[in-house]
Short mmCIF file of C-alpha atoms and ligand atoms in Angstrom, two decimals:
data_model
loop_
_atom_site.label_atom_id
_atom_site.label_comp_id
_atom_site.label_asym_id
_atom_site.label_seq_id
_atom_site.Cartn_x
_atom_site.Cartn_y
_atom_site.Cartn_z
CA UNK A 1 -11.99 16.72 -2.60
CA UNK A 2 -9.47 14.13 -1.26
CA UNK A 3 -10.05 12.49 2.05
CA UNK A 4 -6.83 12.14 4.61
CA UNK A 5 -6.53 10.31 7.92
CA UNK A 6 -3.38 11.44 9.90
CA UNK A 7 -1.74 8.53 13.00
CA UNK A 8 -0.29 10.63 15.48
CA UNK A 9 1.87 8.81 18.63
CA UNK A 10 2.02 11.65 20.86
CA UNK A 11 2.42 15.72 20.88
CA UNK A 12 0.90 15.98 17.43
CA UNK A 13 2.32 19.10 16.23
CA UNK A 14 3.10 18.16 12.53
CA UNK A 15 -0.34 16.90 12.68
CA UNK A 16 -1.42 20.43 13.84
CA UNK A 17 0.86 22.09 10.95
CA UNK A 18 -1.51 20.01 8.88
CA UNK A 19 -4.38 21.24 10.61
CA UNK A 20 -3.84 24.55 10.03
CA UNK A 21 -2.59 24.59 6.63
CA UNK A 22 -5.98 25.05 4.73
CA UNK A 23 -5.09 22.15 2.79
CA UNK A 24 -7.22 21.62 -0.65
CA UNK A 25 -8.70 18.22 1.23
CA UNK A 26 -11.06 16.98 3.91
CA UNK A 27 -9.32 15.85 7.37
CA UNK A 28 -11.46 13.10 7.90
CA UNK A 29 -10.19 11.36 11.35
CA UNK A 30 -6.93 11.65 13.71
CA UNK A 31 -6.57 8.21 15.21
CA UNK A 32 -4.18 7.43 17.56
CA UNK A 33 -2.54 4.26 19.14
CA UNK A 34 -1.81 5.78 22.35
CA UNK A 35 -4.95 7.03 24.18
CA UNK A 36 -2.99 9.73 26.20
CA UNK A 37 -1.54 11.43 23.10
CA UNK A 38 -1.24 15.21 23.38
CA UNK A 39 -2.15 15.63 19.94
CA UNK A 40 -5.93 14.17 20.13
CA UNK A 41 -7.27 16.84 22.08
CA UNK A 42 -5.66 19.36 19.66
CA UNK A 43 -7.61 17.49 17.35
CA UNK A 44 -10.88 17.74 19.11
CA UNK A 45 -10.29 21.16 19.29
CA UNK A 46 -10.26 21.78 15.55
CA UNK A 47 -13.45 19.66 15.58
CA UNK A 48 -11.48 16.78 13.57
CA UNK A 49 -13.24 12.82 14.49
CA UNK A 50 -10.45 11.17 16.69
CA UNK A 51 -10.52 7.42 17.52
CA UNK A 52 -7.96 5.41 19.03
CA UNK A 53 -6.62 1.69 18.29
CA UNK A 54 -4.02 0.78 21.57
CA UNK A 55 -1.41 -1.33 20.39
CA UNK A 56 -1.23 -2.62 24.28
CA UNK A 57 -4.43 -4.07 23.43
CA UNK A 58 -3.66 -7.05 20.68
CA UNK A 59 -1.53 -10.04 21.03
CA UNK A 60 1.00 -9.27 18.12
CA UNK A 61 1.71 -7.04 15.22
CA UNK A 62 -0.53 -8.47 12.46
CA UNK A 63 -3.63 -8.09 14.75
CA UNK A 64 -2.86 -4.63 15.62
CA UNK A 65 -2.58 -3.38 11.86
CA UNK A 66 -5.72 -5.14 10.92
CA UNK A 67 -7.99 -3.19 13.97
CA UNK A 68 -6.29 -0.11 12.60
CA UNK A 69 -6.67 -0.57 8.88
CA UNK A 70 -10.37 -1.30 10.05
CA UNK A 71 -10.63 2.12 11.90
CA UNK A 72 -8.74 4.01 8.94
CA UNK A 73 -10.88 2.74 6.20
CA UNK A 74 -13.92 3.20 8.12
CA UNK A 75 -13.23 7.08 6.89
CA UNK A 76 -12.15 6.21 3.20
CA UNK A 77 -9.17 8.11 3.17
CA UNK A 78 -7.28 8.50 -0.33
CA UNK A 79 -4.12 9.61 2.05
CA UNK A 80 -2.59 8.11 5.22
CA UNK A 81 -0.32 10.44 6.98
CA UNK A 82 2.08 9.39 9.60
CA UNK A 83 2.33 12.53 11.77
CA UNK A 84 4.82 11.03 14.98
CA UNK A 85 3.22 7.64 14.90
CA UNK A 86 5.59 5.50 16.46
CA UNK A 87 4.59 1.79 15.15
CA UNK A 88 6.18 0.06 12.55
CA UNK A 89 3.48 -1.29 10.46
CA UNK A 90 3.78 -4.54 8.80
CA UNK A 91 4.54 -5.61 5.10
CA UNK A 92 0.97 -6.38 4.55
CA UNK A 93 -0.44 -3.13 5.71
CA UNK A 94 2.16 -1.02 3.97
CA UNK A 95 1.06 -2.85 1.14
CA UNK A 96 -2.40 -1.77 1.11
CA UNK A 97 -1.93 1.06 1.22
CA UNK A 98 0.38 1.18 -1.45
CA UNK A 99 1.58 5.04 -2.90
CA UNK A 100 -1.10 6.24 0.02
CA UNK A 101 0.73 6.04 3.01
CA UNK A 102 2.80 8.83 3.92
CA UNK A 103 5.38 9.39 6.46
CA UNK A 104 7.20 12.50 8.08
CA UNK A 105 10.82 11.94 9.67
CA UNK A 106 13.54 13.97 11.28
CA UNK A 107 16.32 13.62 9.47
CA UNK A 108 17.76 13.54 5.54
CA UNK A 109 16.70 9.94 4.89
CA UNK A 110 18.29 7.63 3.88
CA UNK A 111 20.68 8.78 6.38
CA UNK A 112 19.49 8.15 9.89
CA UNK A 113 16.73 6.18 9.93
CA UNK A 114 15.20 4.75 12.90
CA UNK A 115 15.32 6.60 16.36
CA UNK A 116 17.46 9.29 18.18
CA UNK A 117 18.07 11.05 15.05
CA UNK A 118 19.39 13.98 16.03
CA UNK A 119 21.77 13.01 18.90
CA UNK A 120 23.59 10.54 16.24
CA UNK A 121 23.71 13.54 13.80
CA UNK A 122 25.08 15.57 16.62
CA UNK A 123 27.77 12.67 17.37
CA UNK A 124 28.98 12.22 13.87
CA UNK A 125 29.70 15.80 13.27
CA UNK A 126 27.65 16.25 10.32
CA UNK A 127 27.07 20.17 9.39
CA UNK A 128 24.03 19.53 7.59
CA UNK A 129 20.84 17.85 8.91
CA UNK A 130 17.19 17.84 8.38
CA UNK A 131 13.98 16.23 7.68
CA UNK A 132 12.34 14.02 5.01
CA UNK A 133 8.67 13.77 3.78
CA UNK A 134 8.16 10.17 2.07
CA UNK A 135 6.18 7.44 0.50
CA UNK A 136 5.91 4.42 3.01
CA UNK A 137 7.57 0.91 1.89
CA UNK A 138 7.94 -1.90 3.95
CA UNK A 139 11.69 -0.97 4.60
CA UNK A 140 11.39 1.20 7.73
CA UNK A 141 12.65 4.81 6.49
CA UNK A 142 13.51 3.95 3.08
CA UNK A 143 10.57 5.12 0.70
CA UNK A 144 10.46 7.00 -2.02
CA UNK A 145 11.31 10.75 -1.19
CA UNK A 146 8.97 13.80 -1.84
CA UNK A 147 10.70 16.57 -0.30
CA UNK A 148 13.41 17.11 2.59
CA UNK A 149 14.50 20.26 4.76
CA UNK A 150 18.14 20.97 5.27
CA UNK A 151 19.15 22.87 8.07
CA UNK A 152 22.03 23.54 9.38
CA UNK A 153 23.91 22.00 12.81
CA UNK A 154 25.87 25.20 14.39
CA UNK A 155 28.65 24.03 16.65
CA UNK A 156 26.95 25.07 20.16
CA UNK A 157 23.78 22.66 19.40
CA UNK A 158 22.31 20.37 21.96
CA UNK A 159 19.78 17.60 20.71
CA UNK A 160 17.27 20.11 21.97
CA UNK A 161 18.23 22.88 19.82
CA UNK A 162 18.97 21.33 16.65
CA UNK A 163 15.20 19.07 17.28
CA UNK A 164 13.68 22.39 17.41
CA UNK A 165 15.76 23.33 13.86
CA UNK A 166 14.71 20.33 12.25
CA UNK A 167 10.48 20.26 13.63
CA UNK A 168 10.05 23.96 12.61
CA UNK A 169 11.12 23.02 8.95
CA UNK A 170 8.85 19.49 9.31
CA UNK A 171 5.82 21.84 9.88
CA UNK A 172 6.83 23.53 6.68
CA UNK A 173 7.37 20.39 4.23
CA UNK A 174 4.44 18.25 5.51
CA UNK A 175 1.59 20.80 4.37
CA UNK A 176 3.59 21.31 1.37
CA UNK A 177 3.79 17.92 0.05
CA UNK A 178 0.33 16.83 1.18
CA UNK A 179 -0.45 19.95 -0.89
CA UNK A 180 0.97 18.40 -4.16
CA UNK A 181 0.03 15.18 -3.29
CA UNK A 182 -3.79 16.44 -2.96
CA UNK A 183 -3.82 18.79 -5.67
CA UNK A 184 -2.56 15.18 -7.38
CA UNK A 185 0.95 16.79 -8.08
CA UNK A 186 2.96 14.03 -7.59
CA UNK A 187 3.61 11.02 -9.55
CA UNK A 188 5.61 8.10 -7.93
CA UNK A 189 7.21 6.16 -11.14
CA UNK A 190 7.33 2.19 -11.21
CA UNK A 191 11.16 2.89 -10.31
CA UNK A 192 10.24 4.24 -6.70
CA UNK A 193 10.77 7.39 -7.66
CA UNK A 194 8.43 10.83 -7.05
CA UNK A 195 7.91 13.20 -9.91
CA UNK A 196 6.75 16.76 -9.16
CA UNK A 197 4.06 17.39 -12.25
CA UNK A 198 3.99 21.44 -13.24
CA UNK A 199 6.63 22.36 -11.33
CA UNK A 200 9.66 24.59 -12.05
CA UNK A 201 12.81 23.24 -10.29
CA UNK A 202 14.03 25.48 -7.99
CA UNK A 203 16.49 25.66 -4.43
CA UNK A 204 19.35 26.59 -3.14
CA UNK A 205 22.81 25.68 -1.77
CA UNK A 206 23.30 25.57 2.14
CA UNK A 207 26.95 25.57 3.28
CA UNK A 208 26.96 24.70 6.91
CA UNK A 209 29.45 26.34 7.94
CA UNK A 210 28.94 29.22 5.59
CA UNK A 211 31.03 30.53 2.97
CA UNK A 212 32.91 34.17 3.54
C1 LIG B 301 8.56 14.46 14.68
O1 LIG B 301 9.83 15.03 14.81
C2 LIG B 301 8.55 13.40 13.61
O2 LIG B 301 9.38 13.71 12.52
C3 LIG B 301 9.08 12.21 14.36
O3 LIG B 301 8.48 12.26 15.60
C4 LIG B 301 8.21 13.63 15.93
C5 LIG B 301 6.74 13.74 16.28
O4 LIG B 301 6.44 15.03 16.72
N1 LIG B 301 8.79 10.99 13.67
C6 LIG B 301 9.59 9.93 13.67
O5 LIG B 301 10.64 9.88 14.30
C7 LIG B 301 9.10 8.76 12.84
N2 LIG B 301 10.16 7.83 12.61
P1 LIG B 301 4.96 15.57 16.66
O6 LIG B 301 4.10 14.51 17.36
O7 LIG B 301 5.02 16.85 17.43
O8 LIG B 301 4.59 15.73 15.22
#
């Protein structure tokens, strides 16, 4: 059975969608950079190993990844999963975890990467929104995509409203595609690209507004 190790930032609740999916794998640790994340006592509450590696506590970047590769590989994990963890990570970290690391963020990458996703959505108009499941590469929100969520943005939204949208589909997509990627479902080609093995292809249109 495949090991994972999920970073969390904060509230943790993709991490708890994770949780309490009955994935096919061992949660082996939740480790945190923050020590007042909401999400590690949800952890200790499923009885999941927590640890926590404060950023405020290294001199630069490159010192920070290497305490938390340390801590990470300290529970062998076959999976990372960024669940809300707020950090970018350096090339060389990315790196070694190569086709491992895995990242969940709100919005239909490669549009709106970065922060403040749904505001700038909100501001550009943009009828259709959503969130992306993807490998990590050392271009921040740019890796190789395993699933996305589209939802759609209804004319009386507030940032509030369409985050809610967008996290209630995120707690859908994240189990799923650690699912595949445990059940060793997915194949990323040398091209960057993700293959779903055994799969039929299936999904449907979403007109935002809708058709009449
Ligand atoms: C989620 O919406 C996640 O997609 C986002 O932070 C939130 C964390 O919530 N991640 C990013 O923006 C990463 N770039 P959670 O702690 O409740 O899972």
């Amino acid at each position: 059975m495949k090991n994972i190790v999920i970073l969390i930032s904060g509230r943790g609740s993709n991490m708890q969608a994770l949780l309490e999916a009955k994935l096919p794998c061992r949660i082996a640790a939740v480790i945190s950079n923050r020590v007042d994340a909401e999400g590690l006592s949800i952890a200790k509450a499923h009885g999941i190993p927590t640890a926590v590696v404060e950023h405020r506590n290294y001199a630069d970047r490159d010192s920070f990844d290497t305490a938390l590769a340390k801590s990470i590989d300290a529970f062998n994990p076959d999976f990372v999963a960024l669940a809300g963890f707020m950090r970018i990570l350096s090339a060389g970290f990315v790196a070694r975890y190569h086709g491992r690391l895995i990242n969940i963020h709100p919005s239909l990458l490669p549009a709106y990467g970065s922060l403040n996703t749904h505001a700038r959505a909100l501001h550009d108009g943009v009828k259709i929104h959503g969130c992306t499941v993807h490998f990590v590469t050392p271009d921040l929100d740019h890796g190789p995509i395993i699933i996305q969520a589209a939802v759609p943005v209804l004319q009386d939204d507030t940032e509030q409203t369409l985050a809610a949208r967008v996290l209630r589909e995120e707690h859908r997509i994240y189990p799923q595609a650690m699912r595949w990627l445990c059940t060793d479902q997915i194949e990323l080609t040398g091209q960057g690209k993700v293959l779903l093995k055994r799969r039929k292809q299936i999904g449907h249109t979403l007109f935002s507004p809708g058709l009449e």
